PDB file of C-alpha atoms in Angstrom:
ATOM      1  CA  MET A   1     -52.448 -11.313 -62.587  1.00 87.00           C
ATOM      2  CA  ILE A   2     -54.086 -14.467 -62.632  1.00 91.00           C
ATOM      3  CA  PRO A   3     -57.255 -13.021 -60.822  1.00 93.00           C
ATOM      4  CA  LEU A   4     -57.413 -10.295 -63.050  1.00 94.00           C
ATOM      5  CA  ARG A   5     -56.883 -12.763 -66.167  1.00 94.00           C
ATOM      6  CA  ILE A   6     -59.811 -14.687 -64.813  1.00 95.00           C
ATOM      7  CA  VAL A   7     -62.367 -11.506 -64.620  1.00 95.00           C
ATOM      8  CA  SER A   8     -61.289 -10.566 -68.062  1.00 95.00           C
ATOM      9  CA  ILE A   9     -62.158 -13.845 -69.444  1.00 95.00           C
ATOM     10  CA  LEU A  10     -65.446 -13.733 -67.328  1.00 96.00           C
ATOM     11  CA  ALA A  11     -65.938 -10.388 -68.671  1.00 96.00           C
ATOM     12  CA  SER A  12     -65.561 -11.198 -72.184  1.00 95.00           C
ATOM     13  CA  VAL A  13     -68.013 -14.188 -71.731  1.00 96.00           C
ATOM     14  CA  ALA A  14     -70.452 -11.462 -70.332  1.00 96.00           C
ATOM     15  CA  VAL A  15     -70.310  -8.948 -73.374  1.00 96.00           C
ATOM     16  CA  LEU A  16     -70.346 -11.995 -75.967  1.00 95.00           C
ATOM     17  CA  THR A  17     -73.784 -13.212 -74.225  1.00 96.00           C
ATOM     18  CA  TYR A  18     -74.903  -9.386 -74.304  1.00 95.00           C
ATOM     19  CA  GLY A  19     -73.563  -9.346 -78.316  1.00 95.00           C
ATOM     20  CA  LEU A  20     -75.673 -12.418 -79.031  1.00 95.00           C
ATOM     21  CA  LEU A  21     -78.669 -11.356 -77.259  1.00 96.00           C
ATOM     22  CA  THR A  22     -78.682  -8.036 -79.250  1.00 95.00           C
ATOM     23  CA  GLY A  23     -77.438  -9.545 -82.746  1.00 94.00           C
ATOM     24  CA  SER A  24     -74.167  -7.171 -82.514  1.00 94.00           C
ATOM     25  CA  MET A  25     -72.017  -9.334 -84.749  1.00 94.00           C
ATOM     26  CA  PRO A  26     -69.395  -6.825 -84.427  1.00 95.00           C
ATOM     27  CA  VAL A  27     -69.219  -7.553 -80.319  1.00 94.00           C
ATOM     28  CA  VAL A  28     -69.489 -11.035 -80.822  1.00 95.00           C
ATOM     29  CA  LEU A  29     -66.457 -11.348 -83.061  1.00 95.00           C
ATOM     30  CA  THR A  30     -64.198  -9.315 -80.934  1.00 94.00           C
ATOM     31  CA  GLU A  31     -65.252 -10.930 -77.786  1.00 94.00           C
ATOM     32  CA  SER A  32     -64.892 -14.366 -79.551  1.00 95.00           C
ATOM     33  CA  ILE A  33     -61.405 -13.509 -80.478  1.00 94.00           C
ATOM     34  CA  GLN A  34     -60.275 -11.979 -76.988  1.00 95.00           C
ATOM     35  CA  ILE A  35     -61.381 -15.008 -75.181  1.00 95.00           C
ATOM     36  CA  PRO A  36     -58.949 -17.925 -76.699  1.00 96.00           C
ATOM     37  CA  PHE A  37     -56.302 -15.400 -76.246  1.00 95.00           C
ATOM     38  CA  ASN A  38     -57.018 -14.539 -72.504  1.00 95.00           C
ATOM     39  CA  ALA A  39     -57.674 -18.285 -71.743  1.00 96.00           C
ATOM     40  CA  TRP A  40     -53.985 -19.097 -73.067  1.00 96.00           C
ATOM     41  CA  ARG A  41     -52.136 -16.099 -71.369  1.00 95.00           C
ATOM     42  CA  LEU A  42     -54.014 -17.687 -68.082  1.00 96.00           C
ATOM     43  CA  TYR A  43     -52.745 -21.248 -69.128  1.00 96.00           C
ATOM     44  CA  GLU A  44     -49.318 -19.908 -69.626  1.00 96.00           C
ATOM     45  CA  MET A  45     -49.253 -17.822 -66.232  1.00 95.00           C
ATOM     46  CA  VAL A  46     -50.324 -21.150 -64.183  1.00 95.00           C
ATOM     47  CA  ARG A  47     -47.982 -22.867 -65.971  1.00 95.00           C
ATOM     48  CA  LEU A  48     -45.109 -20.538 -65.080  1.00 94.00           C
ATOM     49  CA  ILE A  49     -46.194 -20.243 -61.329  1.00 93.00           C
ATOM     50  CA  LYS A  50     -45.745 -24.344 -61.100  1.00 92.00           C
ATOM     51  CA  ASP A  51     -42.752 -24.025 -62.900  1.00 89.00           C
ATOM     52  CA  VAL A  52     -41.462 -21.770 -60.632  1.00 88.00           C
ATOM     53  CA  GLU A  53     -42.569 -23.509 -57.439  1.00 88.00           C
ATOM     54  CA  ARG A  54     -41.182 -26.701 -58.789  1.00 84.00           C
ATOM     55  CA  ALA A  55     -37.515 -24.892 -59.245  1.00 78.00           C
ATOM     56  CA  ALA A  56     -37.521 -23.628 -55.971  1.00 79.00           C
ATOM     57  CA  ASP A  57     -38.491 -26.708 -54.172  1.00 79.00           C
ATOM     58  CA  GLY A  58     -35.742 -28.642 -56.153  1.00 72.00           C
ATOM     59  CA  ASP A  59     -32.208 -29.034 -55.257  1.00 69.00           C
ATOM     60  CA  LEU A  60     -30.159 -25.696 -55.100  1.00 66.00           C
ATOM     61  CA  SER A  61     -26.774 -27.321 -54.478  1.00 71.00           C
ATOM     62  CA  LEU A  62     -23.979 -26.370 -56.789  1.00 74.00           C
ATOM     63  CA  ASP A  63     -22.651 -29.596 -56.777  1.00 73.00           C
ATOM     64  CA  TRP A  64     -22.792 -29.865 -60.599  1.00 75.00           C
ATOM     65  CA  LEU A  65     -19.993 -27.494 -60.866  1.00 77.00           C
ATOM     66  CA  LYS A  66     -17.565 -30.072 -59.398  1.00 82.00           C
ATOM     67  CA  PRO A  67     -16.584 -31.713 -62.863  1.00 86.00           C
ATOM     68  CA  PHE A  68     -15.692 -28.208 -64.239  1.00 86.00           C
ATOM     69  CA  GLY A  69     -13.252 -27.276 -61.838  1.00 88.00           C
ATOM     70  CA  GLN A  70     -10.257 -28.124 -59.314  1.00 91.00           C
ATOM     71  CA  SER A  71     -10.648 -27.974 -55.432  1.00 92.00           C
ATOM     72  CA  ARG A  72      -7.809 -26.247 -53.601  1.00 93.00           C
ATOM     73  CA  ARG A  73      -6.818 -25.902 -50.507  1.00 96.00           C
ATOM     74  CA  PHE A  74      -6.107 -22.299 -48.894  1.00 96.00           C
ATOM     75  CA  ALA A  75      -4.527 -21.300 -45.352  1.00 95.00           C
ATOM     76  CA  ALA A  76      -5.841 -18.583 -42.866  1.00 94.00           C
ATOM     77  CA  GLY A  77      -4.191 -14.990 -44.620  1.00 94.00           C
ATOM     78  CA  GLU A  78      -3.677 -16.416 -48.007  1.00 95.00           C
ATOM     79  CA  VAL A  79      -5.083 -14.204 -51.052  1.00 94.00           C
ATOM     80  CA  LEU A  80      -6.881 -15.779 -53.655  1.00 94.00           C
ATOM     81  CA  PHE A  81      -7.055 -12.608 -55.902  1.00 93.00           C
ATOM     82  CA  ARG A  82      -6.296  -8.645 -55.718  1.00 93.00           C
ATOM     83  CA  LYS A  83      -8.645  -5.867 -56.974  1.00 92.00           C
ATOM     84  CA  GLY A  84      -7.719  -4.948 -60.458  1.00 90.00           C
ATOM     85  CA  ASP A  85      -5.753  -8.739 -60.910  1.00 91.00           C
ATOM     86  CA  GLN A  86      -6.888 -10.364 -64.265  1.00 92.00           C
ATOM     87  CA  ALA A  87      -9.984 -12.531 -63.749  1.00 91.00           C
ATOM     88  CA  GLU A  88      -9.554 -15.993 -65.225  1.00 90.00           C
ATOM     89  CA  GLU A  89     -12.003 -17.980 -62.728  1.00 92.00           C
ATOM     90  CA  MET A  90     -14.260 -17.927 -60.128  1.00 92.00           C
ATOM     91  CA  PHE A  91     -14.603 -20.199 -56.823  1.00 93.00           C
ATOM     92  CA  TYR A  92     -17.289 -22.019 -55.225  1.00 93.00           C
ATOM     93  CA  VAL A  93     -16.571 -21.892 -51.555  1.00 93.00           C
ATOM     94  CA  GLU A  94     -16.550 -25.676 -50.220  1.00 92.00           C
ATOM     95  CA  SER A  95     -15.258 -24.996 -46.841  1.00 94.00           C
ATOM     96  CA  GLY A  96     -13.445 -22.486 -44.455  1.00 95.00           C
ATOM     97  CA  CYS A  97     -14.241 -18.865 -44.611  1.00 95.00           C
ATOM     98  CA  PHE A  98     -13.079 -16.244 -47.005  1.00 96.00           C
ATOM     99  CA  ARG A  99     -13.597 -12.522 -47.092  1.00 96.00           C
ATOM    100  CA  ILE A 100     -13.817  -9.569 -49.564  1.00 94.00           C
ATOM    101  CA  ALA A 101     -11.586  -7.306 -48.065  1.00 91.00           C
ATOM    102  CA  GLU A 102     -12.801  -3.878 -49.304  1.00 92.00           C
ATOM    103  CA  LEU A 103     -16.422  -4.665 -48.385  1.00 91.00           C
ATOM    104  CA  GLY A 104     -15.626  -6.604 -45.279  1.00 91.00           C
ATOM    105  CA  ILE A 105     -18.237  -9.123 -46.491  1.00 92.00           C
ATOM    106  CA  ASP A 106     -17.541 -12.977 -45.254  1.00 93.00           C
ATOM    107  CA  VAL A 107     -18.111 -15.921 -47.853  1.00 92.00           C
ATOM    108  CA  ARG A 108     -19.013 -19.160 -46.383  1.00 93.00           C
ATOM    109  CA  PRO A 109     -19.390 -22.248 -48.092  1.00 92.00           C
ATOM    110  CA  GLY A 110     -22.106 -23.069 -50.735  1.00 87.00           C
ATOM    111  CA  ALA A 111     -21.218 -19.495 -51.810  1.00 90.00           C
ATOM    112  CA  ILE A 112     -19.684 -18.313 -55.374  1.00 90.00           C
ATOM    113  CA  VAL A 113     -17.163 -15.740 -55.405  1.00 92.00           C
ATOM    114  CA  GLY A 114     -14.963 -13.992 -57.987  1.00 89.00           C
ATOM    115  CA  GLU A 115     -17.748 -14.100 -60.719  1.00 89.00           C
ATOM    116  CA  LEU A 116     -18.060 -10.200 -61.320  1.00 87.00           C
ATOM    117  CA  GLY A 117     -14.504 -10.054 -62.565  1.00 87.00           C
ATOM    118  CA  LEU A 118     -15.514 -12.462 -65.427  1.00 86.00           C
ATOM    119  CA  LEU A 119     -18.012 -10.251 -66.593  1.00 87.00           C
ATOM    120  CA  SER A 120     -16.470  -6.888 -65.456  1.00 84.00           C
ATOM    121  CA  PRO A 121     -14.861  -4.490 -68.452  1.00 84.00           C
ATOM    122  CA  GLY A 122     -11.264  -5.966 -69.065  1.00 88.00           C
ATOM    123  CA  ASN A 123     -12.000  -8.999 -66.965  1.00 89.00           C
ATOM    124  CA  LEU A 124     -10.798  -7.022 -63.714  1.00 90.00           C
ATOM    125  CA  ARG A 125     -11.118  -8.196 -60.317  1.00 91.00           C
ATOM    126  CA  THR A 126     -13.346  -5.982 -58.409  1.00 88.00           C
ATOM    127  CA  GLY A 127     -12.215  -6.772 -54.841  1.00 91.00           C
ATOM    128  CA  THR A 128      -9.795  -8.810 -52.981  1.00 94.00           C
ATOM    129  CA  LEU A 129     -10.418 -12.064 -51.583  1.00 94.00           C
ATOM    130  CA  VAL A 130      -8.712 -13.144 -48.585  1.00 95.00           C
ATOM    131  CA  CYS A 131      -8.827 -16.461 -46.582  1.00 95.00           C
ATOM    132  CA  VAL A 132     -10.071 -16.016 -42.846  1.00 95.00           C
ATOM    133  CA  GLU A 133     -10.328 -19.380 -41.945  1.00 95.00           C
ATOM    134  CA  PRO A 134      -8.358 -22.368 -43.715  1.00 96.00           C
ATOM    135  CA  GLY A 135     -10.804 -23.710 -46.288  1.00 94.00           C
ATOM    136  CA  VAL A 136     -11.240 -25.418 -49.878  1.00 95.00           C
ATOM    137  CA  ALA A 137     -12.461 -23.436 -52.735  1.00 94.00           C
ATOM    138  CA  LEU A 138     -13.491 -25.098 -56.261  1.00 93.00           C
ATOM    139  CA  GLY A 139     -12.021 -22.750 -59.098  1.00 91.00           C
ATOM    140  CA  VAL A 140     -13.736 -22.902 -62.268  1.00 90.00           C
ATOM    141  CA  ALA A 141     -12.123 -21.474 -65.319  1.00 83.00           C
TER     142      ALA A 141
END
């Protein structure tokens, strides 16, 4: 999009020059209005790309969640929640391995699980979470 916006500005400058040389005031007026708008949109696009790059290079850890929850230890085979249960918290896996039983998906340290139950209609769990290897998960209500 950025190259297209630059081409648009250059084209507007060319048409503005043509309008000035031929004395066509409607063309001059139209292009005089379009150039600042296109320049502003180009500025916004460049700024957005820089912001996204800065965010991607930043700290992606979820350690900021720790003050909002409580860490709990789970033993292998322990069920954290079952499909259809009322969802009251989500979990941030700090250590160990957990599995979403219905899907066979392993949830490892650094992942968040259980948030969909908080967003689903009726706040019901959409799957069962079982501890596969002893671990610690931060429960955030």
